[in-house]
Amino acid sequence: MKPHTQVCVIGGGVVGCSVLYHLTRLGWTDVMLIERSELTSGSTWHAAGGFHTLNGDTNMAALQGYTIRLYRELEEITGLSCGLHHVGGVTLADTPERLDMLKAERAKHRFMGLETELVTPEEIRRLAPITNTEGILGGLYDPLDGHLDPSGTTHAYARAARMAGAEIVLRTPVLETNPRPDGSWEVVTEQGTVIAEHLVNAAGLWAREVGRLAGIYLPLHPMEHQYLVTDDIPEIYERDAEHPHVMDPGGESYLRQEGRGLCIGFYEQGAEPWAVDGTPLDFGHELLADKLEKVADSIEFAYRRYPVLERAGVKSVINGPFTFAPDGNPLVGPVPGLRNYWAACAVMAGFSQGGGVGLSLAQWMVEGEPERDVFAMDVARYGDWITPGYTRPKVTENYQRRFSVSYPNEELPAARLFRTTPMYDIFKDMGAVFGHQYGLEVVNYFALPGEPDYEIPSFRRSNAWDATAREVAAVRGAVGINEVHNFGKYRVTGPGARRWLNTIMAGRIPAEGRISLTPMLAPSGRIMGDFTVSCLGPEDFQLTASYAAQAFHMRWFEQHMAKGVTIENVSDRLTGFQIAGPRARALLARVTRADVSADAFRFMDVKRLDIGLTRALVQRVSYTGDLGYEIYVDAMDQRALWEALWSAGQDLGIRPFGMRAMMSLRLDRFFGAWMHEFSPDYTPAETGLDRFVRHDKDADFIGKAAMLRDRDAGPARRLCAFAVEAADADVVAYEPIWLDGRVVGFCTSGGYSHHAGVSVAQGFVPSDRITEDLEVEIEILGDRRRARRLTTPLFDPDGARMRG
């Protein structure tokens, strides 16, 4: 075992071997993998080996497509067989809601280039004749679905890496991982110590334990999972071709051919977390005891769906553990707070996702960023607030919902009421219906007495419609009040603060007492964040951005930190309210002795004011697009601030509003949202954020060279807003945009403008097809709806009220 390496990968399952291979593929060949036992020990060896492209996140689906296409290449490189069976697969829909979900997924696949298709019950019977289609409304067929040999595939990755110069060390448990002052890692094993410039935790079932060696908690948990293999079945072995996969969400099962019989697995409701207090160090090639009583109901359902099972004996039962993160997606990327420590774990669908995980992580390490937005699997999508007590019920919930319908407006119940603001009980008493973001309870809307106190999940307009309309009307007609707790907030101080901000932000850094809007870019010129920057003093700034991106943004700040700068995440220490609407200025004037007239408190000003009992930081800006103010106080002062504003606003028509109304209000002005219009997949020139970029400022800001190239070349696509002739469903995201009978773009977000009475969508269209009077079709739940381009905001088109 060599004493020094550029990268040490811990874990010899399919994910670790994929990372190792992709590092060599991108040119890093001084790399090694250390495995405590043998390759495939842990979850890999007993996996069912299925692969598919279906995933609610389009970038994850694309990476799964890459993974599947990679296997033939691996076989050609190594001469080893991956045991590939490209048999296709169909997902069944037994309710209108499941069919809506499949229609939405098929629509996403159109612009991704995936050749899936919706099929009828008759077509399902031809594709998968053992299926009883009674009660089935349709399905989604994917020709890329299939299965493989888990062991052969893992060894193919390993051989390809070895052929490029990688070293693989087996039967060598890692005992310690110790950071060194230069950012490298000391990896202590039973066979000696290795100094690694980079460390990758791909330890699978033991990722928690390996993380603890570095003093970190990775939010993942192993779950028991069972599948059965049957004896020979004539209806299977007498076929001319291999039987396709069948996913039956209603029965919580997946089925495929295994030899001359069938393999069927279950995601049952009686799911059990495994190894709650840690994975045993001596576990490896063992299986868990059969627990068929847990899946008895699922088996009974499967007998009705596939009657041939009633006549088939059971050859074997496999019960083994594998790991989930709270949302079911992997944990990948640089771990916040540590230098050169990378995660590649919680990959529950290793043979669908392992190749994409390996590629993305290798690009991140070698090239500085992955080629596509991978926030859905970024380890930084969770912050230091997350705990094992939160992870365990969320993982269990995710397992139980593996085949459930995922609605765009659904708020899941597990591990809720974990993090709240001081306003929670007041808002609850006022009829608040809460969602959650980054572990925090966030008001979606307020129900009136007698209305349901929950939002019914739906792909179509929900029962929150009337409440949202009321709240929008209150903002546009009087004054609305909404918490600002769900903004990420950062304090940047020190003699180097302005110089550093000019380097890390692409836009103008404001003068004292003023605010600016600016994108933050990657070296590629893609968007890493959209920020409000407030200058509070010569060496004192406040930044605000998306609440859910805190760990993501703090990691970026720390990676690019400079001398003379201190940055603090104050997101939960600083909270307050925004007030917006035509009477917002009148309300503010009632609660402060300061002059807040239009001339004294201009649009994009920031001031410190005494409001009631509190000392507050007030910014004249509003995401609603209306006259408005953001008011920030210490969290301990929030209720006092509420009392001052609420009591003073009664005769002004003050009304609380939630995020459903906020998302409707921002559409009136075509404002973008983080991870919708603005994400690491897009550039400022494409999205319109280039109007906030200062190409001519002296600072050589990150992404400047790429931005200048984009400016000179012009973007190939641009963001447009559309009015859609919708029925009872609006755009959510990723719906395809049709022009002249073909898909030319996709939607980034949408919804209903209750102020204008118009269904609105935003999306990308090729620049050379954009005209003032552009008309397109947008596919919503399988129906192509006419849409016309909007060039003038639906509210306050000249900004007179917002700026006045």
XYZ file of N, CA and C in Angstrom, residues 72-265:
582
model
N -22.340 -0.579 -21.254
C -21.769 -1.168 -22.467
C -20.327 -0.719 -22.657
N -20.059 0.559 -22.364
C -18.699 1.087 -22.472
C -17.760 0.382 -21.500
N -18.235 0.139 -20.282
C -17.409 -0.579 -19.305
C -17.059 -1.982 -19.804
N -18.037 -2.646 -20.387
C -17.775 -3.991 -20.911
C -16.731 -3.952 -22.015
N -16.796 -2.946 -22.885
C -15.819 -2.834 -23.979
C -14.421 -2.531 -23.459
N -14.346 -1.685 -22.417
C -13.045 -1.311 -21.864
C -12.371 -2.494 -21.188
N -13.135 -3.252 -20.420
C -12.550 -4.255 -19.526
C -12.635 -5.687 -20.033
N -13.552 -5.946 -20.942
C -13.783 -7.329 -21.348
C -14.593 -8.130 -20.348
N -15.025 -7.479 -19.258
C -15.866 -8.138 -18.260
C -17.340 -7.906 -18.593
N -18.159 -8.860 -18.243
C -19.591 -8.727 -18.462
C -20.253 -8.076 -17.254
N -21.130 -7.121 -17.530
C -21.953 -6.532 -16.477
C -23.261 -7.297 -16.322
N -23.459 -8.325 -17.126
C -24.692 -9.115 -17.037
C -25.916 -8.299 -17.393
N -25.812 -7.491 -18.463
C -26.880 -6.550 -18.798
C -28.095 -7.242 -19.398
N -29.264 -6.794 -18.936
C -30.543 -7.234 -19.486
C -31.372 -5.985 -19.740
N -31.326 -5.459 -20.964
C -32.135 -4.291 -21.320
C -33.496 -4.791 -21.780
N -34.398 -4.935 -20.841
C -35.687 -5.560 -21.143
C -36.834 -4.557 -21.182
N -36.582 -3.314 -20.794
C -37.657 -2.332 -20.706
C -38.472 -2.521 -19.446
N -39.267 -1.532 -19.135
C -40.085 -1.628 -17.928
C -41.294 -0.730 -18.007
N -42.345 -1.130 -17.328
C -43.570 -0.339 -17.313
C -43.977 -0.064 -15.869
N -44.318 1.179 -15.583
C -44.834 1.580 -14.277
C -46.340 1.728 -14.390
N -47.062 1.066 -13.515
C -48.519 1.022 -13.600
C -49.158 2.194 -12.858
N -50.309 2.617 -13.382
C -51.108 3.653 -12.719
C -52.502 3.103 -12.473
N -52.877 3.015 -11.188
C -54.193 2.466 -10.844
C -55.146 3.526 -10.311
N -54.726 4.787 -10.334
C -55.588 5.898 -9.914
C -55.350 7.069 -10.863
N -56.306 7.981 -10.967
C -56.084 9.181 -11.799
C -54.864 9.979 -11.348
N -54.604 10.007 -10.035
C -53.462 10.760 -9.521
C -52.145 10.139 -9.977
N -52.067 8.803 -9.951
C -50.844 8.153 -10.427
C -50.665 8.398 -11.922
N -51.759 8.390 -12.672
C -51.656 8.641 -14.101
C -51.220 10.078 -14.360
N -51.712 11.024 -13.570
C -51.253 12.405 -13.691
C -49.743 12.496 -13.460
N -49.254 11.780 -12.461
C -47.829 11.809 -12.175
C -47.030 11.263 -13.356
N -47.492 10.166 -13.957
C -46.783 9.592 -15.091
C -46.842 10.521 -16.304
N -47.960 11.207 -16.487
C -48.053 12.188 -17.575
C -47.034 13.310 -17.365
N -46.923 13.765 -16.126
C -45.964 14.828 -15.824
C -44.538 14.350 -16.060
N -44.243 13.105 -15.679
C -42.902 12.564 -15.892
C -42.616 12.410 -17.377
N -43.593 11.897 -18.121
C -43.392 11.755 -19.572
C -43.117 13.110 -20.205
N -43.808 14.138 -19.761
C -43.575 15.469 -20.303
C -42.136 15.912 -20.055
N -41.618 15.691 -18.851
C -40.227 16.042 -18.556
C -39.273 15.307 -19.482
N -39.580 14.023 -19.733
C -38.680 13.206 -20.543
C -38.579 13.724 -21.976
N -39.596 14.437 -22.453
C -39.570 14.917 -23.841
C -38.359 15.808 -24.100
N -38.143 16.807 -23.222
C -37.031 17.719 -23.483
C -35.702 17.139 -23.015
N -35.738 16.018 -22.263
C -34.505 15.371 -21.843
C -34.016 14.373 -22.881
N -34.844 14.085 -23.884
C -34.451 13.131 -24.912
C -34.623 11.686 -24.504
N -35.402 11.422 -23.450
C -35.659 10.053 -23.025
C -36.912 9.544 -23.736
N -36.806 8.360 -24.310
C -37.885 7.854 -25.167
C -38.878 7.007 -24.376
N -39.472 7.582 -23.361
C -40.538 6.880 -22.655
C -41.869 7.154 -23.352
N -42.867 6.321 -23.058
C -44.171 6.546 -23.661
C -45.271 6.067 -22.729
N -46.398 6.764 -22.776
C -47.576 6.352 -22.034
C -48.249 5.206 -22.773
N -48.686 4.193 -22.029
C -49.291 3.006 -22.637
C -50.639 2.726 -21.985
N -51.508 2.094 -22.749
C -52.860 1.751 -22.297
C -52.838 0.400 -21.599
N -53.915 0.030 -20.891
C -53.978 -1.310 -20.289
C -53.799 -2.417 -21.326
N -54.346 -2.245 -22.526
C -54.187 -3.264 -23.563
C -52.716 -3.409 -23.948
N -52.019 -2.287 -24.071
C -50.597 -2.346 -24.411
C -49.789 -2.952 -23.266
N -50.183 -2.694 -22.041
C -49.493 -3.293 -20.894
C -49.625 -4.810 -20.942
N -50.799 -5.302 -21.301
C -50.987 -6.754 -21.374
C -50.112 -7.366 -22.458
N -49.869 -6.636 -23.546
C -48.978 -7.155 -24.591
C -47.523 -7.109 -24.134
N -47.152 -6.038 -23.436
C -45.772 -5.908 -22.969
C -45.454 -6.882 -21.843
N -46.371 -7.000 -20.890
C -46.149 -7.780 -19.668
C -47.354 -8.676 -19.430
N -47.467 -9.779 -20.181
C -48.718 -10.563 -20.179
C -49.075 -11.232 -18.861
N -48.154 -11.314 -17.912
C -48.523 -11.935 -16.635
C -49.255 -10.952 -15.728
N -49.414 -9.693 -16.194
C -50.006 -8.645 -15.362
C -51.524 -8.643 -15.486
N -52.199 -8.686 -14.354
C -53.646 -8.512 -14.308
C -53.915 -7.003 -14.303
N -54.473 -6.484 -15.392
C -54.653 -5.036 -15.525
C -56.014 -4.551 -15.027
N -56.705 -5.389 -14.292
C -57.976 -4.939 -13.720
C -57.711 -3.732 -12.801
N -58.425 -2.646 -13.054
C -58.243 -1.430 -12.261
C -57.093 -0.562 -12.710
N -56.338 -0.969 -13.721
C -55.207 -0.191 -14.212
C -55.691 0.785 -15.277
N -55.308 2.065 -15.131
C -55.728 3.100 -16.072
C -54.724 3.318 -17.197
N -53.504 2.941 -16.964
C -52.455 3.128 -17.960
C -51.105 2.924 -17.312
N -50.049 3.299 -18.022
C -48.708 3.118 -17.485
C -47.703 3.932 -18.275
N -46.468 3.906 -17.825
C -45.358 4.574 -18.499
C -44.320 3.523 -18.838
N -44.000 3.406 -20.114
C -43.028 2.407 -20.572
C -41.692 3.084 -20.834
N -40.624 2.492 -20.306
C -39.272 2.995 -20.495
C -38.412 1.886 -21.093
N -37.957 2.020 -22.335
C -37.154 0.950 -22.955
C -35.778 0.779 -22.339
N -35.304 1.772 -21.560
C -33.977 1.668 -20.955
C -33.962 0.828 -19.678
N -35.115 0.567 -19.092
C -35.157 -0.207 -17.845
C -34.539 -1.581 -18.043
N -33.969 -2.100 -16.972
C -33.392 -3.442 -17.046
C -32.734 -3.822 -15.745
N -31.889 -4.852 -15.810
C -31.157 -5.287 -14.625
C -29.808 -5.848 -15.044
N -28.968 -6.067 -14.067
C -27.599 -6.487 -14.338
C -27.080 -7.356 -13.208
N -25.832 -7.755 -13.346
C -25.146 -8.533 -12.310
C -24.394 -7.558 -11.409
N -24.820 -7.392 -10.153
C -24.157 -6.413 -9.282
C -22.667 -6.654 -9.109
N -22.282 -7.904 -8.915
C -20.875 -8.205 -8.702
C -20.056 -7.945 -9.964
N -20.555 -8.415 -11.114
C -19.827 -8.214 -12.363
C -19.653 -6.747 -12.693
N -20.685 -5.952 -12.446
C -20.623 -4.518 -12.747
C -19.610 -3.815 -11.850
N -19.622 -4.131 -10.562
C -18.677 -3.514 -9.637
C -17.248 -3.865 -10.017
N -17.014 -5.110 -10.353
C -15.660 -5.527 -10.746
C -15.246 -4.909 -12.075
N -16.211 -4.612 -12.959
C -15.877 -3.933 -14.208
C -15.397 -2.510 -13.933
N -16.095 -1.796 -13.049
C -15.619 -0.474 -12.645
C -14.195 -0.578 -12.078
N -13.998 -1.541 -11.199
C -12.703 -1.684 -10.532
C -11.596 -2.004 -11.534
N -11.877 -2.912 -12.470
C -10.838 -3.261 -13.448
C -10.519 -2.064 -14.336
N -11.533 -1.331 -14.776
C -11.289 -0.153 -15.616
C -10.416 0.858 -14.881
N -10.640 1.041 -13.580
C -9.822 1.962 -12.792
C -8.393 1.439 -12.660
N -8.257 0.146 -12.383
C -6.908 -0.444 -12.259
C -6.132 -0.311 -13.568
N -6.817 -0.519 -14.694
C -6.157 -0.433 -15.998
C -5.584 0.956 -16.234
N -6.179 1.974 -15.584
C -5.704 3.353 -15.735
C -4.700 3.740 -14.669
N -4.363 2.825 -13.751
C -3.335 3.097 -12.759
C -3.789 3.171 -11.324
N -5.088 3.015 -11.053
C -5.583 3.089 -9.679
C -5.152 1.866 -8.875
N -5.004 2.074 -7.580
C -4.668 0.976 -6.664
C -5.892 0.649 -5.813
N -6.155 -0.635 -5.611
C -7.265 -1.079 -4.769
C -6.703 -1.968 -3.670
N -6.987 -1.593 -2.438
C -6.484 -2.315 -1.267
C -7.670 -2.946 -0.554
N -7.674 -4.271 -0.424
C -8.778 -4.999 0.190
C -8.418 -5.467 1.592
N -9.454 -5.867 2.322
C -9.307 -6.442 3.664
C -8.484 -5.526 4.575
N -8.794 -4.221 4.532
C -8.024 -3.225 5.285
C -8.972 -2.191 5.879
N -9.489 -2.441 7.068
C -10.372 -1.443 7.698
C -9.644 -0.132 7.976
N -10.362 0.968 7.805
C -9.834 2.283 8.143
C -10.125 2.551 9.614
N -9.103 2.938 10.363
C -9.225 3.150 11.802
C -9.362 4.617 12.179
N -8.714 5.503 11.442
C -8.751 6.930 11.742
C -8.664 7.718 10.438
N -9.285 8.891 10.423
C -9.062 9.872 9.352
C -8.773 11.198 10.035
N -7.572 11.710 9.880
C -7.134 12.898 10.609
C -6.751 14.008 9.640
N -7.365 15.195 9.789
C -7.014 16.309 8.901
C -5.627 16.837 9.205
N -4.919 17.288 8.175
C -3.588 17.866 8.316
C -3.641 19.358 7.984
N -2.717 20.136 8.486
C -2.774 21.592 8.286
C -2.820 22.021 6.828
N -2.241 21.239 5.919
C -2.214 21.628 4.507
C -3.480 21.221 3.755
N -4.492 20.685 4.472
C -5.735 20.287 3.828
C -5.787 18.836 3.412
N -4.669 18.121 3.540
C -4.667 16.695 3.204
C -5.166 15.886 4.400
N -5.291 14.580 4.210
C -5.838 13.709 5.236
C -4.900 12.534 5.521
N -4.784 12.244 6.792
C -4.043 11.071 7.240
C -5.057 9.935 7.421
N -4.922 8.893 6.609
C -5.833 7.748 6.654
C -5.089 6.589 7.317
N -5.492 6.278 8.524
C -4.807 5.258 9.312
C -5.550 3.940 9.165
N -4.831 2.881 8.776
C -5.418 1.555 8.598
C -4.600 0.517 9.352
N -5.108 -0.682 9.366
C -4.373 -1.782 10.001
C -3.088 -2.113 9.254
N -3.005 -1.705 7.988
C -1.832 -2.006 7.170
C -0.855 -0.836 7.064
N -1.162 0.250 7.739
C -0.298 1.415 7.662
C -1.094 2.686 7.436
N -0.391 3.790 7.253
C -1.014 5.103 7.100
C -0.751 5.645 5.703
N -1.811 6.212 5.126
C -1.726 6.837 3.808
C -2.024 8.328 3.966
N -1.245 9.173 3.312
C -1.533 10.599 3.249
C -2.257 10.852 1.928
N -3.487 11.334 2.041
C -4.312 11.560 0.852
C -4.605 13.058 0.715
N -4.388 13.591 -0.489
C -4.721 14.992 -0.725
C -6.237 15.210 -0.650
N -6.995 14.207 -1.061
C -8.455 14.245 -0.993
C -8.965 12.923 -0.436
N -10.049 12.998 0.330
C -10.646 11.808 0.915
C -12.106 11.725 0.479
N -12.531 10.552 0.005
C -13.904 10.332 -0.426
C -14.538 9.269 0.461
N -15.622 9.637 1.122
C -16.368 8.691 1.952
C -17.439 8.049 1.087
N -17.142 6.843 0.599
C -18.095 6.053 -0.181
C -18.349 4.741 0.559
N -18.470 4.835 1.867
C -18.473 3.654 2.722
C -19.833 2.989 2.867
N -20.859 3.483 2.193
C -22.138 2.785 2.169
C -22.738 2.585 3.543
N -22.932 1.330 3.920
C -23.521 1.004 5.220
C -22.719 1.568 6.384
N -21.441 1.817 6.162
C -20.563 2.323 7.226
C -20.229 3.804 7.038
N -20.943 4.510 6.168
C -20.634 5.928 5.920
C -20.793 6.760 7.181
N -21.791 6.406 8.022
C -21.957 7.141 9.278
C -20.716 6.997 10.149
N -20.245 5.765 10.253
C -19.080 5.490 11.113
C -17.820 6.160 10.562
N -17.625 6.086 9.258
C -16.461 6.724 8.653
C -16.561 8.237 8.824
N -17.767 8.789 8.692
C -17.948 10.222 8.923
C -17.567 10.627 10.332
N -17.952 9.790 11.297
C -17.631 10.112 12.696
C -16.127 10.166 12.932
N -15.367 9.411 12.167
C -13.906 9.468 12.311
C -13.382 10.867 12.000
N -14.124 11.611 11.173
C -13.730 12.983 10.832
C -14.518 14.010 11.637
N -15.349 13.543 12.581
C -16.104 14.452 13.433
C -17.342 15.027 12.788
N -17.914 14.352 11.770
C -19.103 14.874 11.092
C -20.244 13.866 11.185
N -21.461 14.403 11.038
C -22.657 13.562 10.961
C -23.208 13.623 9.548
N -23.337 12.489 8.901
C -23.936 12.405 7.575
C -25.348 11.856 7.730
N -26.359 12.595 7.254
C -27.752 12.195 7.496
C -28.210 11.060 6.567
N -27.947 9.859 6.988
C -28.393 8.681 6.255
C -28.687 7.580 7.255
N -29.457 6.592 6.809
C -29.776 5.488 7.699
C -30.046 4.226 6.884
N -29.573 3.067 7.355
C -29.874 1.822 6.647
C -31.305 1.346 6.945
N -31.931 0.767 5.910
C -33.257 0.178 6.040
C -33.208 -1.269 5.572
N -33.981 -2.115 6.244
C -34.119 -3.489 5.768
C -34.976 -3.497 4.505
N -34.633 -4.381 3.574
C -35.408 -4.499 2.339
C -35.433 -5.968 1.908
N -36.629 -6.428 1.541
C -36.793 -7.836 1.176
C -37.272 -7.994 -0.262
N -36.720 -9.025 -0.930
C -37.277 -9.455 -2.202
C -37.232 -10.983 -2.276
N -38.111 -11.527 -3.117
C -38.251 -12.972 -3.258
C -37.832 -13.388 -4.653
N -37.259 -14.579 -4.759
C -36.962 -15.197 -6.052
C -37.762 -16.487 -6.130
N -38.514 -16.654 -7.216
C -39.402 -17.811 -7.328
C -38.722 -18.989 -8.027
N -39.370 -20.130 -7.943
C -38.987 -21.279 -8.769
C -39.376 -21.002 -10.217
N -39.092 -21.961 -11.094
C -39.392 -21.809 -12.510
C -40.897 -21.627 -12.740
N -41.221 -20.744 -13.684
C -42.612 -20.466 -14.033
C -42.760 -20.630 -15.542
N -43.602 -21.544 -16.018
C -43.723 -21.779 -17.468
C -44.034 -20.515 -18.256
N -44.910 -19.659 -17.730
C -45.252 -18.439 -18.461
C -44.054 -17.509 -18.650
N -42.993 -17.764 -17.896
C -41.767 -16.973 -18.032
C -40.772 -17.677 -18.941
N -40.451 -18.946 -18.638
C -39.372 -19.578 -19.413
C -39.803 -20.032 -20.797
N -41.103 -20.060 -21.062
C -41.563 -20.439 -22.399
C -41.703 -19.233 -23.332
N -41.460 -18.027 -22.838
C -41.520 -16.834 -23.688
C -40.346 -16.796 -24.665
N -40.552 -16.132 -25.793
C -39.474 -15.968 -26.768
C -38.491 -14.880 -26.338
N -38.949 -13.957 -25.517
C -38.094 -12.854 -25.057
C -38.231 -12.695 -23.554
N -37.225 -12.055 -22.946
C -37.258 -11.858 -21.506
C -38.394 -10.927 -21.125
N -39.044 -11.234 -20.020
C -40.177 -10.444 -19.559
C -39.692 -9.085 -19.060
N -40.381 -7.993 -19.387
C -39.936 -6.670 -18.916
C -40.186 -6.488 -17.419
N -39.570 -5.464 -16.872
C -39.844 -5.076 -15.488
C -41.265 -4.534 -15.389
N -41.864 -4.724 -14.226
C -43.150 -4.091 -13.936
C -43.063 -3.474 -12.548
N -43.314 -2.168 -12.478
C -43.393 -1.478 -11.197
C -44.860 -1.230 -10.894
N -45.310 -1.723 -9.750
C -46.713 -1.583 -9.360
C -46.790 -0.731 -8.104
N -46.841 0.599 -8.248
C -46.858 1.463 -7.061
C -48.010 1.164 -6.119
N -49.172 0.823 -6.659
C -50.299 0.499 -5.792
C -50.038 -0.705 -4.914
N -49.224 -1.618 -5.399
C -48.875 -2.809 -4.627
C -47.532 -2.708 -3.934
N -46.879 -1.538 -4.032
C -45.587 -1.286 -3.376
C -44.529 -2.295 -3.800
N -44.552 -2.695 -5.084
C -43.642 -3.752 -5.509
C -43.014 -3.450 -6.861
N -41.880 -4.110 -7.104
C -41.256 -4.140 -8.425
C -41.023 -5.602 -8.776
N -41.077 -5.922 -10.054
C -40.967 -7.314 -10.498
C -40.111 -7.374 -11.752
N -39.288 -8.394 -11.848
C -38.514 -8.650 -13.054
C -38.265 -10.146 -13.188
N -37.824 -10.549 -14.377
C -37.466 -11.951 -14.580
C -36.124 -12.240 -13.923
N -36.037 -13.418 -13.326
C -34.779 -13.914 -12.753
C -34.612 -15.349 -13.231
N -33.756 -15.547 -14.237
C -33.601 -16.891 -14.801
C -34.904 -17.352 -15.430
N -35.394 -18.490 -14.939
C -36.637 -19.039 -15.472
C -37.838 -18.703 -14.587
N -37.572 -17.877 -13.570
C -38.644 -17.465 -12.673
C -38.719 -15.959 -12.566
N -39.145 -15.475 -11.404
C -39.337 -14.053 -11.183
C -38.649 -13.602 -9.904
N -38.271 -12.348 -9.882
C -37.800 -11.669 -8.674
C -38.799 -10.562 -8.391
N -39.311 -10.502 -7.171
C -40.251 -9.450 -6.805
C -39.871 -8.888 -5.443
N -39.770 -7.564 -5.365
C -39.387 -6.901 -4.126
C -40.449 -5.921 -3.679
